Tab-separated table of C-alpha atoms and ligand atoms in Angstrom:
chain	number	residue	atom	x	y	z
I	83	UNK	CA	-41.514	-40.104	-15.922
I	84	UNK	CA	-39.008	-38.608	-13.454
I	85	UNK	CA	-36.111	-36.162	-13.216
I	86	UNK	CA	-34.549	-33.668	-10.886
I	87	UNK	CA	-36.231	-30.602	-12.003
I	88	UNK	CA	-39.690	-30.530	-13.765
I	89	UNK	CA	-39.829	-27.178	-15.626
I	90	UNK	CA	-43.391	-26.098	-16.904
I	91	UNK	CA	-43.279	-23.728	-19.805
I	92	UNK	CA	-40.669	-23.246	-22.768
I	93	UNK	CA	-40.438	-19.694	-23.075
I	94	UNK	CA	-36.982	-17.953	-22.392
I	95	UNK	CA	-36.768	-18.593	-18.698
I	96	UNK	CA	-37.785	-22.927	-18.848
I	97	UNK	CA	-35.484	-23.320	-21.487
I	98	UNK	CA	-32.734	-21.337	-20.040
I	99	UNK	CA	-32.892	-23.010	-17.017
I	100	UNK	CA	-32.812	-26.222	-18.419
I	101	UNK	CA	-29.768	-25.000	-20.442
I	102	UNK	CA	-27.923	-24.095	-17.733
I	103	UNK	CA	-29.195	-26.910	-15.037
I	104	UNK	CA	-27.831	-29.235	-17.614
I	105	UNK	CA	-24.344	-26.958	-17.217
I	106	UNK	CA	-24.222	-28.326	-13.756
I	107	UNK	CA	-24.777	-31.680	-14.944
I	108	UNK	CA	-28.549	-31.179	-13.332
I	109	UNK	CA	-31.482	-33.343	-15.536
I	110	UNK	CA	-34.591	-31.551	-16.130
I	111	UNK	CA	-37.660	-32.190	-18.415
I	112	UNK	CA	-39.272	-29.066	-19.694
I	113	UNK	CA	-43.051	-29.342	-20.716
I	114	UNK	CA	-44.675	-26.746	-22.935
I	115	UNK	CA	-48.436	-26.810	-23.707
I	116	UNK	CA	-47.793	-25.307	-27.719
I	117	UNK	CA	-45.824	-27.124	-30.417
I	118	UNK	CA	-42.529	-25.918	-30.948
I	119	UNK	CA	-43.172	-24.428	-34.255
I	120	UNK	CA	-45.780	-21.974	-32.213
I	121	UNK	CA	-43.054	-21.058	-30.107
I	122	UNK	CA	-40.321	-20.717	-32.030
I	123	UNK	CA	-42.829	-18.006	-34.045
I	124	UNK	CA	-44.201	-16.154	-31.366
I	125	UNK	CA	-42.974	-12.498	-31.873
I	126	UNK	CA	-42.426	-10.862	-28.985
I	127	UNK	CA	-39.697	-8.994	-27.109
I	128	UNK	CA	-36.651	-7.814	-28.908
I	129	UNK	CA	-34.100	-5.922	-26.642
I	130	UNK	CA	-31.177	-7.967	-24.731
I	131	UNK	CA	-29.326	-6.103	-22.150
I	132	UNK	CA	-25.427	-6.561	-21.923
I	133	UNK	CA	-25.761	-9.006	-18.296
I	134	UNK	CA	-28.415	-10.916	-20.646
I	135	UNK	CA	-26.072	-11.341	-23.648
I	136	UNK	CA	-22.982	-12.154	-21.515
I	137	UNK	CA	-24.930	-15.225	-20.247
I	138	UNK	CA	-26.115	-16.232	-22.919
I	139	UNK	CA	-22.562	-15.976	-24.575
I	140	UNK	CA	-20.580	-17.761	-21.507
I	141	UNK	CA	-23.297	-21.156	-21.741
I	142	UNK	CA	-22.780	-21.721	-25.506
I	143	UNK	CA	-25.670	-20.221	-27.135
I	144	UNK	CA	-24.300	-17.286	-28.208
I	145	UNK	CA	-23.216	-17.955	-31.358
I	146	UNK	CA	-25.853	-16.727	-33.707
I	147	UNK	CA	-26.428	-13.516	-31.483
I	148	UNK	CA	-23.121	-12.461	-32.116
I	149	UNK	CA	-23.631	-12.693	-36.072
I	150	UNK	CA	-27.173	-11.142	-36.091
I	151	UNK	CA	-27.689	-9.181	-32.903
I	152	UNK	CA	-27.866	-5.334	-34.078
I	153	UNK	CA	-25.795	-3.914	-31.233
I	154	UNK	CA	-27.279	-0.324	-30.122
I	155	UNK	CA	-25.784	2.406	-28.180
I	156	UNK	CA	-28.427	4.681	-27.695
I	157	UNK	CA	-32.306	5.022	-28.315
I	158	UNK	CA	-34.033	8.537	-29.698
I	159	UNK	CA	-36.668	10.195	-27.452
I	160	UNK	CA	-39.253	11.362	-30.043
I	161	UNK	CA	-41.558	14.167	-28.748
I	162	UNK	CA	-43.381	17.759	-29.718
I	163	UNK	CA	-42.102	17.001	-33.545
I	164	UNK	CA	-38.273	16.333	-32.708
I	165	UNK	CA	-35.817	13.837	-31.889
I	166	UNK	CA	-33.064	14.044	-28.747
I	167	UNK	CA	-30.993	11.025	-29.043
I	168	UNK	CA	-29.909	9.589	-24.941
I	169	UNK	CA	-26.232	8.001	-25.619
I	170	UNK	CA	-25.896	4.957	-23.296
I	171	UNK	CA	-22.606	4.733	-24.737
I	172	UNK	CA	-21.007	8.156	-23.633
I	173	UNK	CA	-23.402	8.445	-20.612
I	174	UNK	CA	-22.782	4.865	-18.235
I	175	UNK	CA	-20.516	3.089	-20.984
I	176	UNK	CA	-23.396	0.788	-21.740
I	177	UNK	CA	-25.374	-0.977	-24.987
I	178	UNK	CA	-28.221	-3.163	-26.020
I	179	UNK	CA	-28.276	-5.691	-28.450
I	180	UNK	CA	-31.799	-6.129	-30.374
I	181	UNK	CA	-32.120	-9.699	-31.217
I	182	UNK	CA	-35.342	-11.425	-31.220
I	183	UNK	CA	-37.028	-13.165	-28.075
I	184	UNK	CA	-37.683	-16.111	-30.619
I	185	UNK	CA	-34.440	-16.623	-32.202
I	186	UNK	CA	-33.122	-16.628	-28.255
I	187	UNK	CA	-35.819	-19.446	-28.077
I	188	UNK	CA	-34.605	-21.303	-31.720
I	189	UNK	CA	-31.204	-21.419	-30.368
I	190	UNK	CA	-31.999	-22.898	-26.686
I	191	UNK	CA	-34.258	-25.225	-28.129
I	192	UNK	CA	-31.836	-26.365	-30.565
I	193	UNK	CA	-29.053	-26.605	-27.601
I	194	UNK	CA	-31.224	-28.549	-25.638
I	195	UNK	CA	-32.009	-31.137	-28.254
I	196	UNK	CA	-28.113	-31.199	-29.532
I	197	UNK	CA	-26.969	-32.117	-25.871
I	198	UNK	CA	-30.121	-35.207	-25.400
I	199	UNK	CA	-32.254	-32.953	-23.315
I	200	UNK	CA	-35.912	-33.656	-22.982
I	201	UNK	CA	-38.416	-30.928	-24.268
I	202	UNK	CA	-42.016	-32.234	-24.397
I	203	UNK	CA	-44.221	-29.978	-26.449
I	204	UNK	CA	-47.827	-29.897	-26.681
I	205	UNK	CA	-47.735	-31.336	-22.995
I	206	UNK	CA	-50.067	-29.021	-21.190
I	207	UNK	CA	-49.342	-28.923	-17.279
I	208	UNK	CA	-52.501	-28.973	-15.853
I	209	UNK	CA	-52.031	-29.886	-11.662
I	210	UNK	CA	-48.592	-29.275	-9.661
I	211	UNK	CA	-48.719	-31.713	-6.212
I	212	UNK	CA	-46.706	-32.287	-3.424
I	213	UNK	CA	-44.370	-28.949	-3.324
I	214	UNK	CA	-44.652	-28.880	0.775
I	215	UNK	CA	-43.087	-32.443	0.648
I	216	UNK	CA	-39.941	-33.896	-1.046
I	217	UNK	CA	-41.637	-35.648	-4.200
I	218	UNK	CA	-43.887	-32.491	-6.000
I	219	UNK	CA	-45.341	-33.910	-9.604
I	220	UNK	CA	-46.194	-32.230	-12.050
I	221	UNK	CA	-50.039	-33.581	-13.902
I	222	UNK	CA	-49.363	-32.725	-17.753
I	223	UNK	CA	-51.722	-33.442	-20.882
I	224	UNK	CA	-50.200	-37.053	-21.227
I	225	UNK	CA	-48.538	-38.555	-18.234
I	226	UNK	CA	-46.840	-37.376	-14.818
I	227	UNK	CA	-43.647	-36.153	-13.904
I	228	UNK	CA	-41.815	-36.712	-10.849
I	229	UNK	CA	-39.304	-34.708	-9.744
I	230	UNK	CA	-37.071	-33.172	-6.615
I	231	UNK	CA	-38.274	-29.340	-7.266
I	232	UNK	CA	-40.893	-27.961	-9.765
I	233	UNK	CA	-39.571	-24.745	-11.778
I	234	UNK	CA	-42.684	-22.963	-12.839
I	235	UNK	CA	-41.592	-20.948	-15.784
I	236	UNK	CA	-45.341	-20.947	-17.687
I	237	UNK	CA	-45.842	-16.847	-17.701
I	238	UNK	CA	-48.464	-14.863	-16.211
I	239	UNK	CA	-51.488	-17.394	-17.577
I	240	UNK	CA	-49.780	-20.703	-16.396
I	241	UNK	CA	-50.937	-22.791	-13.492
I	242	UNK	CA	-47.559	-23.010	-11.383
I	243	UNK	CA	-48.851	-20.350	-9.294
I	244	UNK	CA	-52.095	-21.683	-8.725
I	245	UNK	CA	-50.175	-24.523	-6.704
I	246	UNK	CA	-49.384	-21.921	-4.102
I	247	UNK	CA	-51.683	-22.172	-1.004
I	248	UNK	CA	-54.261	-18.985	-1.017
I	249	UNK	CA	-52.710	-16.918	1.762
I	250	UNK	CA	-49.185	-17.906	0.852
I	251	UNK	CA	-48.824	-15.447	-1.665
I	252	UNK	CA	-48.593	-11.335	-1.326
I	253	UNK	CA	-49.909	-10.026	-5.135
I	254	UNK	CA	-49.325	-6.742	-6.521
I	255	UNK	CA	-50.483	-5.394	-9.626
I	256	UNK	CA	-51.765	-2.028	-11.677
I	257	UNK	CA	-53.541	-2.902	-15.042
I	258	UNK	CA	-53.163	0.041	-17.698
I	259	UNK	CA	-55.904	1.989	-19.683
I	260	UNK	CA	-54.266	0.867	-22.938
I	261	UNK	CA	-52.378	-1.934	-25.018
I	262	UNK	CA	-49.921	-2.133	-27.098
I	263	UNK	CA	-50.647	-2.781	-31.325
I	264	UNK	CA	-47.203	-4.653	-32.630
I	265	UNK	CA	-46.880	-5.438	-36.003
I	266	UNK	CA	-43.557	-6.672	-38.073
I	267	UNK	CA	-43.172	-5.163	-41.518
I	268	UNK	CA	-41.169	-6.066	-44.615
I	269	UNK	CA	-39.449	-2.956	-44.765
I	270	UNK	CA	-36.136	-1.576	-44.112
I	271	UNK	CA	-35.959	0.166	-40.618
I	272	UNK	CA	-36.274	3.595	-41.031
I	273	UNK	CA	-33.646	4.836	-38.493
I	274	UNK	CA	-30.720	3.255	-36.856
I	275	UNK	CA	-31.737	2.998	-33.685
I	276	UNK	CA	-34.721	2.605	-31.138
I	277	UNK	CA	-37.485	5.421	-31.194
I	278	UNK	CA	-39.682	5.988	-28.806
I	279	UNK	CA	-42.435	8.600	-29.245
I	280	UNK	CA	-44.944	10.842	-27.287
I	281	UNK	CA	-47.528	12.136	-28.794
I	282	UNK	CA	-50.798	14.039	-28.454
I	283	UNK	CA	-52.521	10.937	-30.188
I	284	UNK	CA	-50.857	8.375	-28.173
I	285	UNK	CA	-47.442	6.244	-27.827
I	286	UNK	CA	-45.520	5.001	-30.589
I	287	UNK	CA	-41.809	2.858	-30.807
I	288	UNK	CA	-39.969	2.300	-33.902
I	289	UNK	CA	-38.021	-1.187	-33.681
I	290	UNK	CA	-36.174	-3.626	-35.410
I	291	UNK	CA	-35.351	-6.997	-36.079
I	292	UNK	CA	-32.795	-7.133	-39.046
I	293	UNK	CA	-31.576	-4.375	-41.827
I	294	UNK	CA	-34.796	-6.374	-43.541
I	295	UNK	CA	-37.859	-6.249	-41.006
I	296	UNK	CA	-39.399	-3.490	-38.648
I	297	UNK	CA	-41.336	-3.857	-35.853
I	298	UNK	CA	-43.590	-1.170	-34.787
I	299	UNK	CA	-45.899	-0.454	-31.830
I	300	UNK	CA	-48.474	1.636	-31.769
I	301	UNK	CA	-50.582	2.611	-28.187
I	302	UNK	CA	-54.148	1.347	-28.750
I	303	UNK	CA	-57.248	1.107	-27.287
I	304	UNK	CA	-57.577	-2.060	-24.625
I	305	UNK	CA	-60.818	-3.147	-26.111
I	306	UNK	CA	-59.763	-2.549	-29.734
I	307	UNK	CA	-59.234	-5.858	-31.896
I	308	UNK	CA	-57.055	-6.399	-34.207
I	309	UNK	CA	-59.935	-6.165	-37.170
I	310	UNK	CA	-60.385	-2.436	-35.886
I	311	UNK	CA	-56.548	-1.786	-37.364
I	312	UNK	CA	-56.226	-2.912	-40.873
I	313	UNK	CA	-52.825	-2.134	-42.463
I	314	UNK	CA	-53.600	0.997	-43.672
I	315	UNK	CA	-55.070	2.441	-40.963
I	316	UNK	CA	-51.994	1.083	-38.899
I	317	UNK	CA	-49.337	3.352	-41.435
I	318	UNK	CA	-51.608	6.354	-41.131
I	319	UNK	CA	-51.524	6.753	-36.949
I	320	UNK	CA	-47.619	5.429	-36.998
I	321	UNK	CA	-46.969	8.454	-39.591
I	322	UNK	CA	-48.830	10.543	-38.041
I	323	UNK	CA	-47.272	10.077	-34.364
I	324	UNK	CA	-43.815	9.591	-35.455
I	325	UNK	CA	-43.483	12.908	-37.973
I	326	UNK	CA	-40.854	15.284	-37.214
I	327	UNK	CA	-41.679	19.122	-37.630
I	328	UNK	CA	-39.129	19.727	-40.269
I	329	UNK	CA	-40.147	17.148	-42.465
I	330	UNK	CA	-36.864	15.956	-42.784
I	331	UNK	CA	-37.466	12.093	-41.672
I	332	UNK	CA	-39.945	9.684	-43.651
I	333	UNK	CA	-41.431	6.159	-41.808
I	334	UNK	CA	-41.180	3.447	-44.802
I	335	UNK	CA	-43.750	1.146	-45.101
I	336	UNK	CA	-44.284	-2.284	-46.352
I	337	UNK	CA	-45.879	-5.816	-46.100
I	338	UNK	CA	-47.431	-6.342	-42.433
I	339	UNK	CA	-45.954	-9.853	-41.723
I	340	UNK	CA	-47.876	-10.436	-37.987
I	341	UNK	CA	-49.930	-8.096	-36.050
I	342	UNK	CA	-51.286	-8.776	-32.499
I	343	UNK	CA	-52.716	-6.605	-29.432
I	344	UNK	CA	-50.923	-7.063	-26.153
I	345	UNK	CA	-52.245	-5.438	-22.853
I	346	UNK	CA	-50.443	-3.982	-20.507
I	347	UNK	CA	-49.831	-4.427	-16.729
I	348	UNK	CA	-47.035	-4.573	-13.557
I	349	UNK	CA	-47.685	-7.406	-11.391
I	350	UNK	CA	-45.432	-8.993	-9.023
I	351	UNK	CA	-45.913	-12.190	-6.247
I	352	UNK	CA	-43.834	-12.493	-3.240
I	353	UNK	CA	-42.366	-14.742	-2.377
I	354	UNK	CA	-41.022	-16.366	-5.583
I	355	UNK	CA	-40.328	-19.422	-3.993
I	356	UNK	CA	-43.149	-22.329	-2.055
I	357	UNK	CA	-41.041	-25.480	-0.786
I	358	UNK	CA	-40.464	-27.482	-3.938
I	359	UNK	CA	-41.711	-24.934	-6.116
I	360	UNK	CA	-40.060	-22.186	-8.126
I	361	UNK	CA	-41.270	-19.380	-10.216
I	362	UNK	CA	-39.429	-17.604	-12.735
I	363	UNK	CA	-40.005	-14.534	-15.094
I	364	UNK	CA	-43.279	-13.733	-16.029
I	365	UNK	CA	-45.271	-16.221	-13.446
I	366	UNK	CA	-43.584	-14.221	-11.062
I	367	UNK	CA	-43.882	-10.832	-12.676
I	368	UNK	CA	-44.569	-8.761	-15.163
I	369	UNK	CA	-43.883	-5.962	-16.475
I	370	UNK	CA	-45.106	-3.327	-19.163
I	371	UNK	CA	-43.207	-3.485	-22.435
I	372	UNK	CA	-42.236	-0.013	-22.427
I	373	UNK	CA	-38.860	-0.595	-20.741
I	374	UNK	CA	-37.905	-3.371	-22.307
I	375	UNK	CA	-37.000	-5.279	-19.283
I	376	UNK	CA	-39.589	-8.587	-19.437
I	377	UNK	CA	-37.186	-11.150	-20.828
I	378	UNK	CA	-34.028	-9.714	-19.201
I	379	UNK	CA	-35.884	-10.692	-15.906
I	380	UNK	CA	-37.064	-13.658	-16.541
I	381	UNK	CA	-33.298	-14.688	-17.814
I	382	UNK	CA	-31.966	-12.724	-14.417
I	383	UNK	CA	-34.449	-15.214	-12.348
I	384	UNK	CA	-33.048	-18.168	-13.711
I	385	UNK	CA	-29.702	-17.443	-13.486
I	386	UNK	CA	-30.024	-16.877	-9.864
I	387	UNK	CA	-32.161	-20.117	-9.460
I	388	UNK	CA	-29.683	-22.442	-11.325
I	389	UNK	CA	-26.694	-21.731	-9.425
I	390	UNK	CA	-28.783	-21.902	-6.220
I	391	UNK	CA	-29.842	-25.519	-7.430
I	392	UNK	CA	-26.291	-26.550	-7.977
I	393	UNK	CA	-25.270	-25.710	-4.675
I	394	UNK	CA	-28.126	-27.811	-3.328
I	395	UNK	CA	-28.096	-30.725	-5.839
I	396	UNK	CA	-24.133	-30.756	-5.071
I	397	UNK	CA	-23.626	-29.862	-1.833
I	398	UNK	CA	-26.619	-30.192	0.167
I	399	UNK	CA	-26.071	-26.486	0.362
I	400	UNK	CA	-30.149	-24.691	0.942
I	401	UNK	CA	-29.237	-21.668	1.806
I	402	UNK	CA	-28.983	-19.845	-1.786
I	403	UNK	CA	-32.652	-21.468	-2.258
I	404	UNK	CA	-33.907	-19.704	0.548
I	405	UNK	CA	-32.092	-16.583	-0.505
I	406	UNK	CA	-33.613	-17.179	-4.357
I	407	UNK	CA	-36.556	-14.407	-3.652
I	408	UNK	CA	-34.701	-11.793	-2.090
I	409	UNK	CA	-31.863	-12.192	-4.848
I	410	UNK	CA	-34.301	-11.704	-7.558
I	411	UNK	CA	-36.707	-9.004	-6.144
I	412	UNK	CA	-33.987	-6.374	-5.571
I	413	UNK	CA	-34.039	-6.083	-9.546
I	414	UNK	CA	-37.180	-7.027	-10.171
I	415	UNK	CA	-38.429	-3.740	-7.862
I	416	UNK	CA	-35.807	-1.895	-10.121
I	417	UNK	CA	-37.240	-3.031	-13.362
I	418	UNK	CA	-41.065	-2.491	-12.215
I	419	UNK	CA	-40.071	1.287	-11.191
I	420	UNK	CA	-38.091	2.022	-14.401
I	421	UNK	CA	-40.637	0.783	-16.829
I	422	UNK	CA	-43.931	2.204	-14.635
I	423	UNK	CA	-41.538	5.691	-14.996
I	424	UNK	CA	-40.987	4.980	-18.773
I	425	UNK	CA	-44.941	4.429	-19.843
I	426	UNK	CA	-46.270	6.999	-17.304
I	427	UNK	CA	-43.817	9.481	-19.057
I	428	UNK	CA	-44.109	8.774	-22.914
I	429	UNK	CA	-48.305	6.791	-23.385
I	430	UNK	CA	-51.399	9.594	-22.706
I	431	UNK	CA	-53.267	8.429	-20.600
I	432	UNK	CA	-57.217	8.814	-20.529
I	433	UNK	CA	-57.907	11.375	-17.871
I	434	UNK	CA	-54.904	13.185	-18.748
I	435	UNK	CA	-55.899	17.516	-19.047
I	436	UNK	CA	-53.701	19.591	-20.899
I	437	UNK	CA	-52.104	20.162	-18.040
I	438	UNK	CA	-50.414	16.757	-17.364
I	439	UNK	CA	-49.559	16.569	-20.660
I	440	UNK	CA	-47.535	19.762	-20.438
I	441	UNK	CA	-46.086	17.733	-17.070
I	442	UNK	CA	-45.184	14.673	-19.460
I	443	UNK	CA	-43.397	17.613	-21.775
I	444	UNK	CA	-41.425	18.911	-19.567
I	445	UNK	CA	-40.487	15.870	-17.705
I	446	UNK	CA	-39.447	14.458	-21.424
I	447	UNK	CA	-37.192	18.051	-22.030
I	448	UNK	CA	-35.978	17.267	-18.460
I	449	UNK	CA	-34.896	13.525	-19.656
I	450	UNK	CA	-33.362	14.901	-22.867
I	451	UNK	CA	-31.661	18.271	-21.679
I	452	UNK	CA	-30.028	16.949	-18.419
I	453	UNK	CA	-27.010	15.123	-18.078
I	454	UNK	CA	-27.700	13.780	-14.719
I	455	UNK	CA	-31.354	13.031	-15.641
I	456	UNK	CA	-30.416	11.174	-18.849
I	457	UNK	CA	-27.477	9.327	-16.982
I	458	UNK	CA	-30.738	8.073	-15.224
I	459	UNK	CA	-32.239	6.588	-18.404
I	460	UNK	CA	-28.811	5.314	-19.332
I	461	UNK	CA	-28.283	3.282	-15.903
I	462	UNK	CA	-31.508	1.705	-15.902
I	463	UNK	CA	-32.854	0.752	-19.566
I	464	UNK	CA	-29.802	-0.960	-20.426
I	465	UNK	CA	-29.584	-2.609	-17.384
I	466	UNK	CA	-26.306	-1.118	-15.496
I	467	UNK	CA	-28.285	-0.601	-12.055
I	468	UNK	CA	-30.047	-3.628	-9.906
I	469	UNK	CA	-28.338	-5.943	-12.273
I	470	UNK	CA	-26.956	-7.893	-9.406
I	471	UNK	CA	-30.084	-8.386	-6.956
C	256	FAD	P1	-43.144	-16.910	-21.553
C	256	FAD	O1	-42.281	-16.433	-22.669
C	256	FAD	O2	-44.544	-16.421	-21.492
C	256	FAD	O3	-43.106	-18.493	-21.594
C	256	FAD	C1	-44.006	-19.280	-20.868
C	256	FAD	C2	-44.213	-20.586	-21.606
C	256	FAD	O4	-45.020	-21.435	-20.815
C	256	FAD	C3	-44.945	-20.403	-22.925
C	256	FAD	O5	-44.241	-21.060	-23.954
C	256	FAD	C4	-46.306	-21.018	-22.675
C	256	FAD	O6	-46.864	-21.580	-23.854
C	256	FAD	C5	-45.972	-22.071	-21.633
C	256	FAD	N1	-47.099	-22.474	-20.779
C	256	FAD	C6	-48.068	-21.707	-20.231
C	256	FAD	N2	-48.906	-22.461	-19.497
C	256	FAD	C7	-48.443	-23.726	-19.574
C	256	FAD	C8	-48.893	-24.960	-19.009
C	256	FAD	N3	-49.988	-25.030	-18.259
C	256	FAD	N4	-48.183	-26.089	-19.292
C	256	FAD	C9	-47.067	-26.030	-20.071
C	256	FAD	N5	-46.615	-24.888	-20.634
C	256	FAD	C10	-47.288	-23.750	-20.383
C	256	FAD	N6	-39.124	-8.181	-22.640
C	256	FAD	C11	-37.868	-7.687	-22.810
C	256	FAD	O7	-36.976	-8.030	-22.028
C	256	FAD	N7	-37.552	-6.817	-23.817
C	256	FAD	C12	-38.497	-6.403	-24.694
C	256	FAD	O8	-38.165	-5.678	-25.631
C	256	FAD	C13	-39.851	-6.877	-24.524
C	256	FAD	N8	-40.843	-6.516	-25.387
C	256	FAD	C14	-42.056	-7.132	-25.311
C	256	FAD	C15	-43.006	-6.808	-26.271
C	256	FAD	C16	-44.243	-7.441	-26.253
C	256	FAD	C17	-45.271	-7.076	-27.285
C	256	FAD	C18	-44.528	-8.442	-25.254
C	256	FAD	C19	-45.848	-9.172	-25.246
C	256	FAD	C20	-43.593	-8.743	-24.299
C	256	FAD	C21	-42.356	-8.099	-24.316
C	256	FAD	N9	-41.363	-8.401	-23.381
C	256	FAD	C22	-40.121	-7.821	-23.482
C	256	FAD	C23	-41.627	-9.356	-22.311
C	256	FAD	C24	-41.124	-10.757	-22.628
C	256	FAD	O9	-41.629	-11.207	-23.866
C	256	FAD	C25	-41.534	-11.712	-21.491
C	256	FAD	O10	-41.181	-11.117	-20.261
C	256	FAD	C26	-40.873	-13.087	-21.639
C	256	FAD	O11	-41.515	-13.813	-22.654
C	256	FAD	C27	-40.940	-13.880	-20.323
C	256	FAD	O12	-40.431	-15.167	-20.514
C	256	FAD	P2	-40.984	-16.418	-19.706
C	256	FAD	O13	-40.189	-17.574	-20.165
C	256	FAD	O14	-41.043	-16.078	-18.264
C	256	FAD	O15	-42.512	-16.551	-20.140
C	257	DHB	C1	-39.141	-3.918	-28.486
C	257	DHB	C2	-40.077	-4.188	-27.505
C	257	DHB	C3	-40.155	-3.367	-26.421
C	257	DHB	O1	-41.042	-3.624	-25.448
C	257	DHB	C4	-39.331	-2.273	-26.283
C	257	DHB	O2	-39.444	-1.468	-25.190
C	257	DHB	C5	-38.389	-2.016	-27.264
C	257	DHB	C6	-38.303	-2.840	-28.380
C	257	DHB	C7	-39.067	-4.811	-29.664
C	257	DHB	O3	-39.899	-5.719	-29.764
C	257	DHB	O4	-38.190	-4.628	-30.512
């Protein structure tokens, strides 16, 4: 098999890029090592900035988003028993649209397949050869793939970056002495809007993904498994961290639809780029879930990398390609500060004394009670600063 562009992995960023490569007229083939039912389930992130929904809007997939997208303007800061509500909105004239990471991947999937594109699932890359020359391949579970440049866009477990000569890349990474517990509920949410919660016990952030379903996180133990949290054991910490000191706010409960433990790290390689091979989104970098900022990335990468393509593919044009790293880091650094800032501030942290937490208190009063500190907030979690590079 050849094409132009041999994308490994299906997740937000391979299918996005083979969305909009195809905008160019560019041919790619995108393999993915799960079946497309797997990935069209896999419940994950759920908050779209406004440069994220504007893309996806302009190439033609915006259609459903617009319908079922819950747009926000403003999260609630839950700490010491009380809410304090930071208004994107009034603050940098900004929102967020919750809408999840698998419905973005149910619609690209389905635009790919509507325009003839090629999406081979259960093809599991297993070698990428060749990137210092001008024919890489990629080895999958199944055949090869030829192609003119290899997009690696298989997350932080795929073996794109592998490919990269030892030496070649510069790695940088903090693991985190928790994880995150999500679960999606068949409940009503139980507030309008995003809360997320400090408390003496641990983290905890209210979500949504329609006026139907929930989805909850709860700060857990890394070791824990999920066995340790049956249901009811889940509604008894979320109660207890989210409760408000007048009483005067109830968490509803219901039917626990999917439940899984996710750890939590910030990693980033530089450079992003290796002759003939790209990486995108999380095989590039990750970070932890606490800002939100994960899948805007990874959809901020390949944005950057199509239109660099295009020039090439069209004009011959490689300087954008050689620019693709330093266009992408600028934000990436951004996002890896904000959401290292966000989890420091809001999760406890094991050798934490009382008196960090009282730190972590009054940094959160700080947040809430100052204009200028909550403009902060407002600039970076929706995605107004270091949206451009
Ligand atoms: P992935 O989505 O990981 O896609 C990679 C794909 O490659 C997968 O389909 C995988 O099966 C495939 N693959 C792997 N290896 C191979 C191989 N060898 N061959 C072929 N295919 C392969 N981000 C946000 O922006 N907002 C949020 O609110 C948010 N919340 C999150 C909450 C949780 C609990 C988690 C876990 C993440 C959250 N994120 C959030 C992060 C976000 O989900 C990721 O950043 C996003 O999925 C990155 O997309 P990607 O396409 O780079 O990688
Ligand atoms: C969701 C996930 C996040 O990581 C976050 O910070 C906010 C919301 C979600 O899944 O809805």
């Amino acid at each position: 098999m050849r094409t132009q562009v041999g994308i490994i992995g299906a997740g937000p960023a391979g299918l996005l890029l083979s969305h909009l490569l195809a905008g160019h007229g560019i041919e790619s083939v995108v393999l993915e090592a799960r079946d497309r039912d797997y990935v069209e389930h896999r419940v994950r992130a759920g908050v779209l900035e406004q440069p994220t929904v504007d893309l996806l809007r302009a190439s033609g997939v915006g259609e459903r988003l617009d319908r079922q997208g819950m747009v926000h303007e403003g999260i609630e800061l839950r700490f010491d028993g009380a809410g304090h509500r930071i208004d994107f909105a009034a603050l940098t004239g900004s929102t967020i649209t919750v809408y999840g990471q698998q419905e973005v991947v149910k619609d690209l999937i389905a635009a790919r397949l509507a325009a003839g594109g090629t999406i081979r699932f259960e093809a599991k890359a297993t070698a990428v050869d060749g990137i210092d020359g001008t024919r890489p391949t990629i080895q999958f579970e199944g055949g090869e793939l030829a192609c003119d440049v290899v997009a690696g866009c298989d997350g932080f477990w795929g073996i794109a970056r592998d490919a990269v000569p030892a030496g070649a890349l510069s790695v940088y990474e903090r693991q985190y002495p928790f994880a995150w517990l999500g679960i999606l509920a068949e409940v009503p949410p139980s507030s309008k809007e995003l809360i997320y919660c400090s408390h003496e016990r641990g983290f905890a952030l209210h979500s949504m993904r329609s006026p139907q379903l929930t989805r909850l996180y709860l700060q857990v133990d890394p070791d824990d498994a999920v066995d340790a949290w049956p249901d009811e054991r889940i509604w008894t910490e979320l109660g207890t961290r989210l409760a408000v000191r007048d009483g005067d706010w109830t968490l509803g409960d219901g039917p626990i639809v999917d439940k899984g433990i996710t750890p939590m790290r910030s990693f980033v390689v530089e450079p992003m780029r290796h002759g003939r091979l790209f990486l995108a989104g999380d095989a590039a970098h990750i970070v932890p879930p606490t800002g939100a900022k994960g899948m805007n990335l990874a959809v901020n990468d390949v944005r950057i990398l199509a239109e660099a393509l295009a020039k090439w593919f069209k004009e011959g044009d490689e300087g954008p390609l050689d620019a693709y790293t330093a266009a992408c880091l600028g934000r990436v650094w951004r996002a890896q500060h904000f959401s290292w800032w966000m989890t420091s501030m809001l999760h406890r942290f094991p050798e934490d004394d009382a008196f960090q937490r009282r730190l972590q208190l009054a940094q959160l009063a700080w947040v809430t009670g100052s204009r200028a500190a909550a403009t902060g907030l407002a600039e970076n979690y929706p995605g107004v600063v270091g949206t451009r590079g």
